Short mmCIF file of C-alpha atoms in Angstrom, two decimals:
data_model
loop_
_atom_site.label_atom_id
_atom_site.label_comp_id
_atom_site.label_asym_id
_atom_site.label_seq_id
_atom_site.Cartn_x
_atom_site.Cartn_y
_atom_site.Cartn_z
CA MET A 1 101.93 -20.27 17.15
CA ALA A 2 99.85 -17.56 15.47
CA ILE A 3 101.49 -14.93 17.66
CA THR A 4 105.01 -16.03 16.62
CA LYS A 5 104.11 -16.19 12.90
CA LYS A 6 102.91 -12.57 12.72
CA PRO A 7 106.32 -10.94 13.39
CA LEU A 8 107.90 -13.33 10.85
CA LEU A 9 105.30 -12.48 8.22
CA LEU A 10 105.75 -8.78 8.92
CA LEU A 11 109.51 -9.15 8.52
CA ILE A 12 109.09 -10.87 5.15
CA ILE A 13 106.74 -8.12 3.94
CA LEU A 14 109.19 -5.38 5.00
CA ALA A 15 112.08 -7.17 3.25
CA TYR A 16 109.98 -7.46 0.09
CA PHE A 17 109.19 -3.74 0.02
CA LEU A 18 112.86 -2.92 0.73
CA ILE A 19 113.97 -4.94 -2.31
CA ILE A 20 111.30 -3.28 -4.47
CA SER A 21 112.42 0.21 -3.37
CA VAL A 22 116.06 -0.57 -4.20
CA VAL A 23 115.11 -1.77 -7.70
CA VAL A 24 112.97 1.32 -8.30
CA ALA A 25 115.77 3.58 -7.07
CA GLN A 26 118.21 1.95 -9.45
CA ARG A 27 115.81 2.44 -12.36
CA GLU A 28 115.28 6.09 -11.42
CA THR A 29 119.00 6.86 -11.28
CA SER A 30 119.67 10.12 -13.10
CA PRO A 31 121.15 9.92 -16.62
CA SER A 32 124.38 11.56 -15.43
CA GLN A 33 124.75 8.97 -12.67
CA GLN A 34 124.07 6.17 -15.15
CA THR A 35 126.70 7.61 -17.47
CA ARG A 36 129.27 7.72 -14.67
CA LEU A 37 128.49 4.12 -13.71
CA GLN A 38 128.81 3.05 -17.32
CA GLU A 39 132.11 4.86 -17.66
CA ALA A 40 133.39 3.19 -14.49
CA ARG A 41 132.62 -0.23 -15.95
CA GLN A 42 134.35 0.76 -19.18
CA CYS A 43 137.57 1.69 -17.31
CA ARG A 44 138.20 -1.78 -15.92
CA LEU A 45 141.23 -2.10 -18.16
CA GLN A 46 143.50 -5.11 -18.23
CA ARG A 47 145.87 -3.79 -20.86
CA LEU A 48 146.66 -0.60 -22.78
CA THR A 49 148.37 -0.55 -26.17
CA ALA A 50 150.16 2.05 -28.26
CA THR A 51 148.30 1.95 -31.58
CA GLN A 52 148.24 3.34 -35.10
CA PRO A 53 145.08 4.31 -37.06
CA ASN A 54 143.14 1.28 -38.29
CA GLN A 55 140.76 3.02 -40.73
CA ARG A 56 141.54 5.16 -43.74
CA ILE A 57 139.27 7.34 -45.88
CA GLN A 58 140.92 8.35 -49.15
CA SER A 59 139.70 11.62 -50.67
CA GLU A 60 140.68 13.58 -53.77
CA GLY A 61 142.79 16.07 -51.80
CA GLY A 62 144.05 14.01 -48.88
CA VAL A 63 143.47 11.24 -46.36
CA THR A 64 141.49 10.92 -43.12
CA GLU A 65 142.86 8.31 -40.72
CA LEU A 66 140.92 7.07 -37.69
CA TRP A 67 141.91 5.21 -34.56
CA ASN A 68 139.49 2.51 -33.40
CA GLU A 69 137.25 4.44 -31.00
CA PHE A 70 135.76 1.17 -29.71
CA GLU A 71 139.04 0.00 -28.16
CA ASP A 72 138.79 -0.30 -24.38
CA GLN A 73 141.26 2.53 -23.74
CA PHE A 74 139.32 5.01 -25.90
CA GLN A 75 136.00 3.88 -24.44
CA CYS A 76 137.40 4.43 -20.95
CA ALA A 77 138.56 7.97 -21.76
CA GLY A 78 135.43 8.72 -23.82
CA VAL A 79 137.44 10.10 -26.73
CA ALA A 80 138.08 9.50 -30.42
CA ALA A 81 141.30 10.27 -32.31
CA MET A 82 141.78 11.22 -35.95
CA ARG A 83 144.58 12.36 -38.28
CA ASN A 84 143.93 14.44 -41.41
CA ILE A 85 146.56 14.75 -44.15
CA ILE A 86 145.67 17.60 -46.52
CA GLN A 87 147.59 17.99 -49.77
CA PRO A 88 148.78 21.44 -50.99
CA ASN A 89 146.02 23.55 -52.58
CA SER A 90 143.36 21.29 -51.08
CA LEU A 91 140.35 22.07 -48.89
CA SER A 92 138.96 20.08 -45.97
CA LEU A 93 135.25 20.63 -46.51
CA PRO A 94 132.99 22.48 -44.04
CA ASN A 95 131.63 20.31 -41.24
CA PHE A 96 130.74 20.44 -37.55
CA SER A 97 130.83 17.97 -34.68
CA PRO A 98 128.69 17.61 -31.53
CA SER A 99 131.85 17.13 -29.44
CA PRO A 100 134.63 19.66 -28.77
CA ARG A 101 137.90 18.86 -30.53
CA LEU A 102 141.53 19.80 -29.95
CA VAL A 103 143.83 19.72 -32.97
CA TYR A 104 147.64 19.62 -33.05
CA ILE A 105 149.32 20.74 -36.28
CA GLU A 106 152.11 18.20 -36.71
CA GLN A 107 153.32 19.44 -40.09
CA GLY A 108 152.72 22.22 -42.61
CA GLN A 109 150.58 25.34 -42.50
CA GLY A 110 147.19 26.47 -43.70
CA LEU A 111 144.12 28.63 -43.23
CA LEU A 112 141.28 27.74 -40.87
CA GLY A 113 137.84 29.30 -40.78
CA LEU A 114 135.11 28.94 -38.14
CA SER A 115 131.49 30.06 -38.56
CA HIS A 116 130.52 31.27 -35.09
CA PRO A 117 126.72 31.61 -34.75
CA GLY A 118 125.64 35.20 -34.13
CA CYS A 119 128.94 36.76 -35.18
CA ALA A 120 129.11 39.22 -38.08
CA GLU A 121 130.95 38.65 -41.36
CA THR A 122 133.35 41.54 -40.82
CA TYR A 123 136.15 40.56 -43.23
CA HIS A 124 136.16 41.33 -46.95
CA SER A 125 137.94 39.37 -49.67
CA GLY A 126 139.11 40.95 -52.90
CA GLN A 127 136.64 38.89 -54.90
CA GLN A 128 133.65 40.70 -56.44
CA TYR A 129 130.31 39.03 -57.00
CA LYS A 130 126.83 40.02 -58.13
CA SER A 131 124.06 39.75 -55.57
CA PRO A 132 120.31 39.91 -56.36
CA ARG A 133 118.33 42.43 -54.38
CA GLU A 134 115.79 41.15 -51.87
CA GLY A 135 112.65 39.93 -53.59
CA SER A 136 114.19 39.49 -57.05
CA SER A 137 114.16 36.18 -58.85
CA PRO A 138 117.22 33.94 -58.37
CA ARG A 139 117.13 33.11 -62.08
CA GLY A 140 116.95 36.64 -63.39
CA GLN A 141 119.72 39.15 -63.93
CA GLN A 142 117.67 42.22 -63.15
CA GLY A 143 118.23 44.02 -59.92
CA GLN A 144 121.75 42.65 -59.39
CA GLN A 145 124.46 44.74 -57.77
CA SER A 146 128.19 44.24 -57.35
CA GLN A 147 129.47 43.52 -53.84
CA ARG A 148 132.63 42.33 -52.16
CA ASP A 149 132.53 38.92 -50.50
CA GLN A 150 132.25 39.08 -46.71
CA HIS A 151 133.20 36.35 -44.25
CA GLN A 152 134.19 35.74 -40.65
CA LYS A 153 137.79 35.74 -39.44
CA VAL A 154 140.31 33.38 -41.05
CA HIS A 155 143.08 32.01 -38.84
CA ARG A 156 146.64 31.13 -39.85
CA ILE A 157 147.70 27.74 -38.43
CA ARG A 158 151.25 26.39 -38.46
CA ARG A 159 153.31 23.45 -37.28
CA GLY A 160 153.32 23.29 -33.47
CA ASP A 161 149.95 25.03 -33.00
CA ILE A 162 147.20 23.66 -30.80
CA VAL A 163 143.78 24.60 -32.21
CA ALA A 164 140.43 24.55 -30.38
CA LEU A 165 137.28 23.63 -32.31
CA PRO A 166 134.13 24.11 -30.16
CA ALA A 167 131.21 21.70 -30.47
CA GLY A 168 128.65 22.56 -33.13
CA VAL A 169 130.72 25.26 -34.87
CA ALA A 170 131.15 24.72 -38.62
CA HIS A 171 134.78 24.88 -39.75
CA TRP A 172 136.95 24.34 -42.83
CA CYS A 173 140.70 24.15 -43.48
CA TYR A 174 142.69 25.05 -46.60
CA ASN A 175 146.32 24.07 -47.22
CA ASP A 176 147.91 27.07 -48.93
CA GLY A 177 151.46 25.82 -48.29
CA ASN A 178 153.91 23.79 -50.35
CA GLU A 179 153.85 20.62 -48.21
CA GLN A 180 151.29 18.32 -46.66
CA LEU A 181 149.31 19.70 -43.73
CA VAL A 182 149.12 16.98 -41.04
CA ALA A 183 146.63 17.59 -38.22
CA VAL A 184 146.11 15.17 -35.31
CA SER A 185 142.92 15.69 -33.32
CA VAL A 186 141.11 14.28 -30.29
CA SER A 187 137.36 14.69 -29.73
CA ASP A 188 135.96 14.53 -26.19
CA LEU A 189 132.84 12.42 -26.75
CA ASN A 190 131.94 12.46 -23.03
CA ASN A 191 131.94 16.25 -22.87
CA ASN A 192 128.74 17.88 -21.58
CA ALA A 193 128.34 19.63 -24.94
CA ASN A 194 127.64 16.27 -26.60
CA GLN A 195 124.12 15.12 -25.73
CA LEU A 196 124.20 12.34 -28.33
CA GLU A 197 125.66 8.89 -27.74
CA GLN A 198 129.38 8.39 -27.24
CA LYS A 199 130.36 8.08 -30.89
CA LEU A 200 132.54 10.04 -33.28
CA ARG A 201 130.47 11.85 -35.89
CA SER A 202 130.74 14.90 -38.14
CA PHE A 203 127.92 16.61 -40.01
CA TYR A 204 129.28 17.61 -43.43
CA LEU A 205 127.82 20.60 -45.23
CA ALA A 206 129.44 19.49 -48.51
CA GLY A 207 131.05 16.38 -49.95
CA GLY A 208 130.87 13.21 -47.89
CA GLN A 209 132.59 9.88 -47.55
CA PRO A 210 133.18 8.31 -51.02
CA GLN A 211 131.16 5.19 -51.83
CA LYS A 212 134.32 3.26 -52.71
CA SER A 213 135.77 3.94 -49.28
CA MET A 214 132.50 2.89 -47.61
CA GLN A 215 132.45 -0.38 -49.57
CA ILE A 216 136.00 -1.20 -48.45
CA GLN A 217 135.06 -0.54 -44.83
CA GLN A 218 131.95 -2.71 -45.17
CA GLN A 219 134.10 -5.59 -46.42
CA GLN A 220 136.42 -5.12 -43.42
CA GLY A 221 133.51 -4.85 -40.98
CA GLN A 222 134.38 -1.21 -40.21
CA HIS A 223 131.43 0.55 -41.83
CA ARG A 224 130.61 3.93 -40.26
CA GLU A 225 127.95 6.47 -41.21
CA THR A 226 129.37 9.51 -39.48
CA PHE A 227 130.83 11.55 -42.35
CA GLN A 228 127.89 12.23 -44.66
CA ASN A 229 126.45 15.26 -46.44
CA ILE A 230 123.40 16.47 -44.52
CA PHE A 231 121.83 18.18 -47.57
CA ARG A 232 121.27 14.94 -49.48
CA ALA A 233 118.27 13.92 -47.40
CA PHE A 234 116.37 17.23 -47.67
CA ASP A 235 113.71 17.85 -50.29
CA GLU A 236 115.32 19.79 -53.15
CA ASN A 237 112.38 22.15 -53.62
CA LEU A 238 112.26 22.91 -49.91
CA MET A 239 115.98 23.79 -49.95
CA ALA A 240 115.58 25.89 -53.10
CA GLU A 241 112.89 27.90 -51.35
CA ALA A 242 114.92 28.22 -48.12
CA PHE A 243 118.04 29.55 -49.89
CA ASN A 244 116.14 31.33 -52.69
CA ILE A 245 118.30 29.60 -55.30
CA PRO A 246 117.53 27.49 -58.39
CA VAL A 247 116.77 23.80 -57.88
CA ASP A 248 119.74 22.92 -60.12
CA VAL A 249 122.10 24.44 -57.56
CA VAL A 250 120.48 22.41 -54.77
CA ARG A 251 120.91 19.24 -56.83
CA ARG A 252 124.62 19.95 -57.19
CA MET A 253 124.81 20.45 -53.40
CA GLN A 254 123.11 17.09 -52.89
CA GLN A 255 124.83 14.97 -55.53
CA GLU A 256 127.03 12.01 -54.68
CA ASP A 257 130.54 13.45 -54.65
CA GLU A 258 133.38 10.95 -55.02
CA ARG A 259 135.90 13.68 -54.22
CA GLY A 260 135.35 12.79 -50.57
CA LEU A 261 135.98 14.85 -47.42
CA ILE A 262 139.03 16.74 -48.76
CA VAL A 263 138.96 18.22 -52.26
CA ARG A 264 141.44 19.88 -54.61
CA VAL A 265 140.87 23.57 -55.22
CA LYS A 266 140.57 24.55 -58.87
CA GLY A 267 142.97 27.08 -60.33
CA GLU A 268 145.77 28.78 -58.44
CA GLY A 269 144.08 28.66 -55.05
CA MET A 270 141.61 30.52 -52.89
CA ARG A 271 141.77 34.24 -52.25
CA MET A 272 140.41 35.74 -49.05
CA ILE A 273 141.76 38.10 -46.42
CA ARG A 274 144.76 36.39 -44.83
CA PRO A 275 145.63 36.62 -41.13
CA GLU A 276 148.85 38.38 -42.21
CA GLU A 277 146.71 41.16 -43.70
CA GLU A 278 144.45 41.63 -40.68
CA GLU A 279 146.36 44.18 -38.59
CA GLU A 280 145.46 47.20 -40.70
CA TYR A 281 141.87 45.99 -41.04
CA GLU A 282 141.58 45.32 -37.29
CA GLN A 283 142.55 48.91 -36.47
CA SER A 284 139.76 50.30 -38.65
CA TYR A 285 137.23 47.86 -37.19
CA GLN A 286 138.23 48.23 -33.52
CA SER A 287 135.89 51.13 -32.77
CA ARG A 288 132.84 49.24 -34.12
CA ARG A 289 133.10 46.17 -31.92
CA ASN A 290 130.36 45.27 -29.44
CA GLY A 291 130.34 43.07 -26.35
CA LEU A 292 129.68 39.83 -28.26
CA ASP A 293 132.64 40.57 -30.56
CA GLU A 294 134.97 41.14 -27.62
CA VAL A 295 133.94 38.11 -25.58
CA TYR A 296 133.17 35.43 -28.15
CA CYS A 297 133.50 36.31 -31.82
CA ASN A 298 137.16 37.36 -31.62
CA MET A 299 138.28 34.83 -29.04
CA GLN A 300 141.61 33.22 -29.87
CA ILE A 301 141.30 29.59 -31.00
CA ARG A 302 145.00 28.69 -31.38
CA GLN A 303 148.28 28.91 -29.53
CA TYR A 304 151.81 27.85 -30.41
CA LEU A 305 152.59 24.87 -28.19
CA ASP A 306 156.29 24.34 -28.88
CA ASN A 307 157.94 27.63 -27.90
CA PRO A 308 161.02 26.98 -25.70
CA LYS A 309 160.80 30.52 -24.27
CA GLU A 310 157.31 29.82 -22.91
CA ALA A 311 158.04 26.45 -21.29
CA ASP A 312 156.08 25.82 -18.09
CA VAL A 313 158.62 23.27 -16.87
CA TYR A 314 162.27 23.47 -17.97
CA SER A 315 165.33 21.40 -17.09
CA ARG A 316 168.67 22.08 -18.69
CA GLN A 317 169.54 18.38 -18.51
CA ALA A 318 166.12 16.78 -19.02
CA GLY A 319 163.94 18.86 -21.39
CA ARG A 320 160.79 20.96 -21.16
CA LEU A 321 156.99 20.89 -20.93
CA ASN A 322 154.70 23.42 -22.61
CA ILE A 323 151.10 23.55 -21.41
CA VAL A 324 148.04 25.22 -22.93
CA ASN A 325 145.09 25.27 -20.54
CA SER A 326 141.98 27.37 -19.97
CA GLN A 327 144.02 30.14 -18.32
CA LYS A 328 146.16 30.64 -21.42
CA LEU A 329 143.51 29.99 -24.08
CA ARG A 330 140.15 31.25 -22.83
CA ILE A 331 138.06 29.26 -25.29
CA LEU A 332 139.13 26.12 -23.42
CA ASN A 333 136.91 27.30 -20.53
CA TYR A 334 133.93 26.39 -22.74
CA MET A 335 135.47 23.13 -23.98
CA ASP A 336 137.03 21.81 -20.73
CA MET A 337 140.05 20.44 -22.58
CA SER A 338 143.77 21.26 -22.63
CA ALA A 339 147.07 20.08 -24.11
CA GLU A 340 150.69 19.48 -23.12
CA LYS A 341 153.76 19.27 -25.37
CA GLY A 342 156.69 17.30 -23.97
CA ASN A 343 160.27 17.45 -25.22
CA LEU A 344 162.52 14.97 -23.40
CA TYR A 345 166.26 14.90 -23.97
CA PRO A 346 168.03 11.55 -24.60
CA ASN A 347 167.48 9.07 -21.73
CA ALA A 348 165.66 11.67 -19.58
CA MET A 349 162.55 10.69 -17.60
CA HIS A 350 159.12 12.09 -17.02
CA THR A 351 158.64 11.42 -13.32
CA PRO A 352 156.09 8.80 -12.20
CA HIS A 353 152.83 10.66 -11.61
CA TRP A 354 149.07 10.54 -11.92
CA THR A 355 146.53 13.11 -13.15
CA LEU A 356 143.83 13.95 -10.62
CA ASN A 357 141.07 15.19 -12.91
CA ALA A 358 141.68 14.16 -16.52
CA HIS A 359 142.43 11.36 -18.94
CA SER A 360 145.54 11.87 -21.09
CA ILE A 361 145.65 10.86 -24.76
CA VAL A 362 149.31 10.83 -25.79
CA TYR A 363 150.48 11.10 -29.41
CA VAL A 364 154.16 10.56 -30.24
CA THR A 365 155.53 13.25 -32.56
CA ARG A 366 159.23 12.28 -32.60
CA GLY A 367 161.65 9.68 -31.27
CA GLU A 368 160.95 6.66 -29.13
CA ALA A 369 160.56 5.93 -25.43
CA HIS A 370 159.83 3.25 -22.86
CA VAL A 371 156.42 3.87 -21.27
CA GLN A 372 154.97 2.15 -18.22
CA VAL A 373 151.44 2.62 -16.84
CA VAL A 374 150.14 0.93 -13.67
CA GLY A 375 146.45 0.59 -12.78
CA SER A 376 144.58 0.29 -9.49
CA ASN A 377 145.03 -3.50 -9.52
CA GLY A 378 148.78 -3.01 -9.03
CA GLN A 379 149.55 -4.49 -12.47
CA ARG A 380 151.32 -2.90 -15.43
CA VAL A 381 148.65 -2.23 -18.05
CA LEU A 382 151.18 -0.71 -20.48
CA ASP A 383 154.87 -1.62 -20.76
CA GLU A 384 156.02 -0.85 -24.30
CA ARG A 385 158.45 0.99 -26.51
CA VAL A 386 156.44 3.67 -28.32
CA ASN A 387 157.46 5.34 -31.57
CA GLN A 388 156.50 8.27 -33.79
CA GLY A 389 152.87 8.07 -34.88
CA ASN A 390 151.78 5.88 -31.93
CA LEU A 391 148.90 6.97 -29.72
CA PHE A 392 147.94 5.64 -26.29
CA VAL A 393 145.69 6.58 -23.35
CA VAL A 394 146.66 7.11 -19.71
CA PRO A 395 143.40 7.00 -17.73
CA GLN A 396 142.72 9.33 -14.81
CA HIS A 397 144.58 8.30 -11.61
CA PHE A 398 146.63 5.61 -13.41
CA VAL A 399 150.31 6.11 -12.59
CA SER A 400 152.65 6.51 -15.56
CA THR A 401 156.27 7.25 -16.37
CA ILE A 402 158.27 7.80 -19.58
CA ARG A 403 161.93 7.14 -20.25
CA ALA A 404 163.21 8.75 -23.48
CA GLY A 405 165.37 6.77 -25.89
CA ASP A 406 168.88 7.57 -27.07
CA ASN A 407 167.62 10.17 -29.58
CA GLY A 408 165.15 11.92 -27.31
CA PHE A 409 161.38 11.86 -27.28
CA GLU A 410 158.58 14.32 -28.10
CA TYR A 411 154.86 13.99 -27.61
CA VAL A 412 151.63 15.96 -27.37
CA ALA A 413 149.09 14.96 -24.70
CA PHE A 414 145.43 15.90 -25.07
CA LYS A 415 143.66 16.27 -21.70
CA THR A 416 139.95 15.97 -20.86
CA SER A 417 140.07 18.91 -18.43
CA GLY A 418 140.69 22.61 -18.94
CA GLN A 419 142.79 22.70 -15.74
CA PRO A 420 144.46 19.29 -15.35
CA MET A 421 146.36 18.64 -12.11
CA LYS A 422 149.30 16.24 -11.77
CA SER A 423 150.53 14.57 -8.61
CA PRO A 424 154.17 13.45 -9.03
CA LEU A 425 155.81 10.75 -6.92
CA VAL A 426 159.29 12.19 -7.39
CA GLY A 427 160.69 15.71 -7.17
CA TYR A 428 160.08 19.07 -5.53
CA THR A 429 156.29 18.70 -5.36
CA SER A 430 156.13 14.93 -4.86
CA ALA A 431 153.55 13.16 -2.73
CA PHE A 432 156.31 11.46 -0.73
CA LYS A 433 158.08 14.75 0.01
CA ALA A 434 154.87 15.97 1.67
CA MET A 435 154.79 12.99 4.07
CA PRO A 436 156.56 12.69 7.44
CA ILE A 437 159.63 10.45 7.40
CA GLN A 438 158.04 8.14 10.00
CA VAL A 439 155.15 7.46 7.63
CA LEU A 440 157.66 6.33 4.99
CA THR A 441 159.76 4.22 7.36
CA ASN A 442 156.71 2.32 8.59
CA SER A 443 155.12 2.05 5.14
CA PHE A 444 158.16 0.54 3.41
CA GLN A 445 160.03 -0.92 6.42
CA ILE A 446 163.09 1.19 5.66
CA SER A 447 165.48 3.17 7.84
CA SER A 448 165.13 6.89 8.53
CA GLN A 449 168.17 7.58 6.34
CA GLU A 450 166.65 5.63 3.45
CA ALA A 451 163.36 7.47 3.90
CA GLN A 452 165.22 10.77 3.86
CA SER A 453 166.89 9.81 0.56
CA LEU A 454 163.49 8.83 -0.84
CA LYS A 455 162.10 12.26 0.05
CA TYR A 456 164.98 14.57 -0.88
CA ASN A 457 167.30 12.98 -3.46
CA ARG A 458 165.34 14.55 -6.34
CA GLU A 459 164.01 17.62 -4.55
CA HIS A 460 165.68 20.00 -7.01
CA HIS A 461 163.77 18.55 -9.98
CA THR A 462 160.17 19.11 -11.05
CA MET A 463 158.41 16.57 -13.32
CA LEU A 464 161.48 16.01 -15.57
CA LEU A 465 164.48 14.00 -14.42
CA PRO A 466 167.92 13.99 -16.09
CA PRO A 467 169.54 10.59 -16.69
CA ARG A 468 171.83 9.30 -13.99
CA THR A 469 175.48 9.08 -14.99
CA GLY A 470 176.23 5.70 -16.51
CA SER A 471 172.53 4.72 -16.73
CA SER A 472 171.19 2.86 -19.73
CA SER A 473 167.94 3.33 -21.55
#
């Protein structure tokens, strides 16, 4: 009996140590692996919905609207969406975010400035100011000299532009037009640049969310602390010493400001060198550029996304697709994001397809359409009519299709990859067209002639399909 018990005891001991090693291995899983596992759990979606913003922050010079980032579809994609409406002669205050952000200008025009670390202030405005010499007192008037204001490049943005805002780069936006500037943006919270938790946040260098707005959100259970002035928590004397300015100025920088995140500009507006005025200045500065200027400081941050002459996919009967990826806009190499603008003619279709390496966050800019999305469980997770202002997510590998309404349909899709790849089920590059006919006949129990029709009936179309004669929407 003792002889037979020993192998059994040994087996129990080995099983025990095996269980312990598995538990330890799970605990020692790398943070990146844990993140991927967490994201996988978050993408077990039962239903997607086309939604409107559910939070609103009213400021003196405009409105900031936020989609609910804690919805399952946004948690799956690891993104947050926002829409800023800036009134004429109003300034969206300087701030930065730990996540890269793509912005689509839906309406209006304005000026956008980015403060790239390590880049020189090579542009001069016409405004004169008096600057104290090094070592002089900030309160005194002695030793002051007149200088022209210097700043980094200012970019002109207009309706139809896609704008790239890298993580951690302070930026501001001024509406110098005669109509509202409407900017829709998506932040990639899961991007490698963001080493904080998956949450939308902006560090404001001025202003901050008004107390009244915060109280309303608290009452609605929507309180967020992600749009606050970072200077308020610093010691005022420490900041006065750091900037070499009077304490009174620091107190004004730190004061509670009910103007909010977007403020009205006093007087007739702001005066600095405009992008329209840059060409002559650029020629004089060209010979003084160094390697950092060429590669980073003067990198383009915007591209017009709605130019019919630059369409990547065009169908005379169905519409067009314009794509901005990391090949066209080099800064997207650092952000690993891209965008697509779709313009579908009445009753045209975007072919059923899936994206191999990106989530798609789709914002409707005009018209209405019937959208269907199918998940890995073989069930429709989205089957709705979507309209202007709606936003919805199509997760990676989920198969989707769009049928435009009677008045056409336009959208902009933000992608979480700098080089997204689509795999269509219909058309010249379809997955079925690449398969032998015998695979199709056996897969669907159809005849060879039917399989041939399945492969080749739409072979002259790519991604966009014109409506069939007599079809209904």
